[in-house]
Each structure stands twice: as structure tokens, then as C-alpha cells.
Amino acid sequence: MTDREFIDNMKILLEPINNKLEMMENEMYNIRNDLRNMDFQNRREHREIRQDIETILAVLEAKNLLPKAQ
């Protein structure tokens, strides 16, 4: 077997592995994007909840149902 034949055979043997690695790389990329999106969503929801709490506190203070914060 010549060197060229050996290299060609190795390429054929390694092709499924390379394909699988590409698929895994794409999956990892998708997971990273999902995590970024979840992080953004969590931050937005946290900000909205904090604003809701501040509004509720302001209303309760205005109605004298809660002592004013100092």
C-alpha cells in the first residue's frame, strides 16, 4: 500500500468521526445560544418583577398601609 492509498483510506475512516464532531459543534453552538437567550429572559423578568414590587410598595405607602421606607 502506498502512502497515498494509506492517507486516502484514513480519510475515509475518519469521515464519519469528522461528521459527528461537526454535528456536536453545531449542537454546542445551539446550546450556548439557548443559554444566552435564557439569561437575557431571566434578567428581563427579574427587572419586571422588581419594578412591580416597587410599584406595589409605592401604592401601599401612599395608602398608609405600609410605613414609608427611609
mmCIF file of C-alpha atoms in Angstrom, residues 24-65:
data_model
loop_
_atom_site.group_PDB
_atom_site.id
_atom_site.type_symbol
_atom_site.label_atom_id
_atom_site.label_comp_id
_atom_site.label_asym_id
_atom_site.label_seq_id
_atom_site.Cartn_x
_atom_site.Cartn_y
_atom_site.Cartn_z
ATOM 1 C CA MET A 24 -21.655 18.098 18.080
ATOM 2 C CA GLU A 25 -20.131 21.509 17.415
ATOM 3 C CA ASN A 26 -23.441 22.726 15.977
ATOM 4 C CA GLU A 27 -25.312 21.345 18.972
ATOM 5 C CA MET A 28 -22.932 23.106 21.355
ATOM 6 C CA TYR A 29 -23.417 26.356 19.448
ATOM 7 C CA ASN A 30 -27.198 25.946 19.749
ATOM 8 C CA ILE A 31 -26.915 25.211 23.479
ATOM 9 C CA ARG A 32 -24.791 28.324 24.005
ATOM 10 C CA ASN A 33 -27.382 30.413 22.163
ATOM 11 C CA ASP A 34 -30.184 28.892 24.227
ATOM 12 C CA LEU A 35 -28.314 29.708 27.435
ATOM 13 C CA ARG A 36 -27.724 33.297 26.332
ATOM 14 C CA ASN A 37 -31.395 33.668 25.480
ATOM 15 C CA MET A 38 -32.426 32.205 28.831
ATOM 16 C CA ASP A 39 -30.045 34.548 30.654
ATOM 17 C CA PHE A 40 -31.480 37.552 28.798
ATOM 18 C CA GLN A 41 -35.034 36.414 29.534
ATOM 19 C CA ASN A 42 -34.258 35.874 33.237
ATOM 20 C CA ARG A 43 -32.705 39.330 33.546
ATOM 21 C CA ARG A 44 -35.697 40.930 31.852
ATOM 22 C CA GLU A 45 -38.169 39.073 34.062
ATOM 23 C CA HIS A 46 -36.167 39.956 37.176
ATOM 24 C CA ARG A 47 -36.238 43.629 36.201
ATOM 25 C CA GLU A 48 -40.003 43.485 35.571
ATOM 26 C CA ILE A 49 -40.658 41.791 38.926
ATOM 27 C CA ARG A 50 -38.505 44.355 40.741
ATOM 28 C CA GLN A 51 -40.455 47.175 39.064
ATOM 29 C CA ASP A 52 -43.755 45.530 40.041
ATOM 30 C CA ILE A 53 -42.604 45.251 43.656
ATOM 31 C CA GLU A 54 -41.567 48.900 43.694
ATOM 32 C CA THR A 55 -44.986 49.885 42.321
ATOM 33 C CA ILE A 56 -46.817 47.807 44.931
ATOM 34 C CA LEU A 57 -44.697 49.298 47.708
ATOM 35 C CA ALA A 58 -45.364 52.827 46.453
ATOM 36 C CA VAL A 59 -49.126 52.188 46.365
ATOM 37 C CA LEU A 60 -49.154 50.659 49.855
ATOM 38 C CA GLU A 61 -47.113 53.569 51.221
ATOM 39 C CA ALA A 62 -49.440 56.078 49.539
ATOM 40 C CA LYS A 63 -52.453 54.393 51.167
ATOM 41 C CA ASN A 64 -50.629 54.404 54.517
ATOM 42 C CA LEU A 65 -50.817 50.627 54.690
#
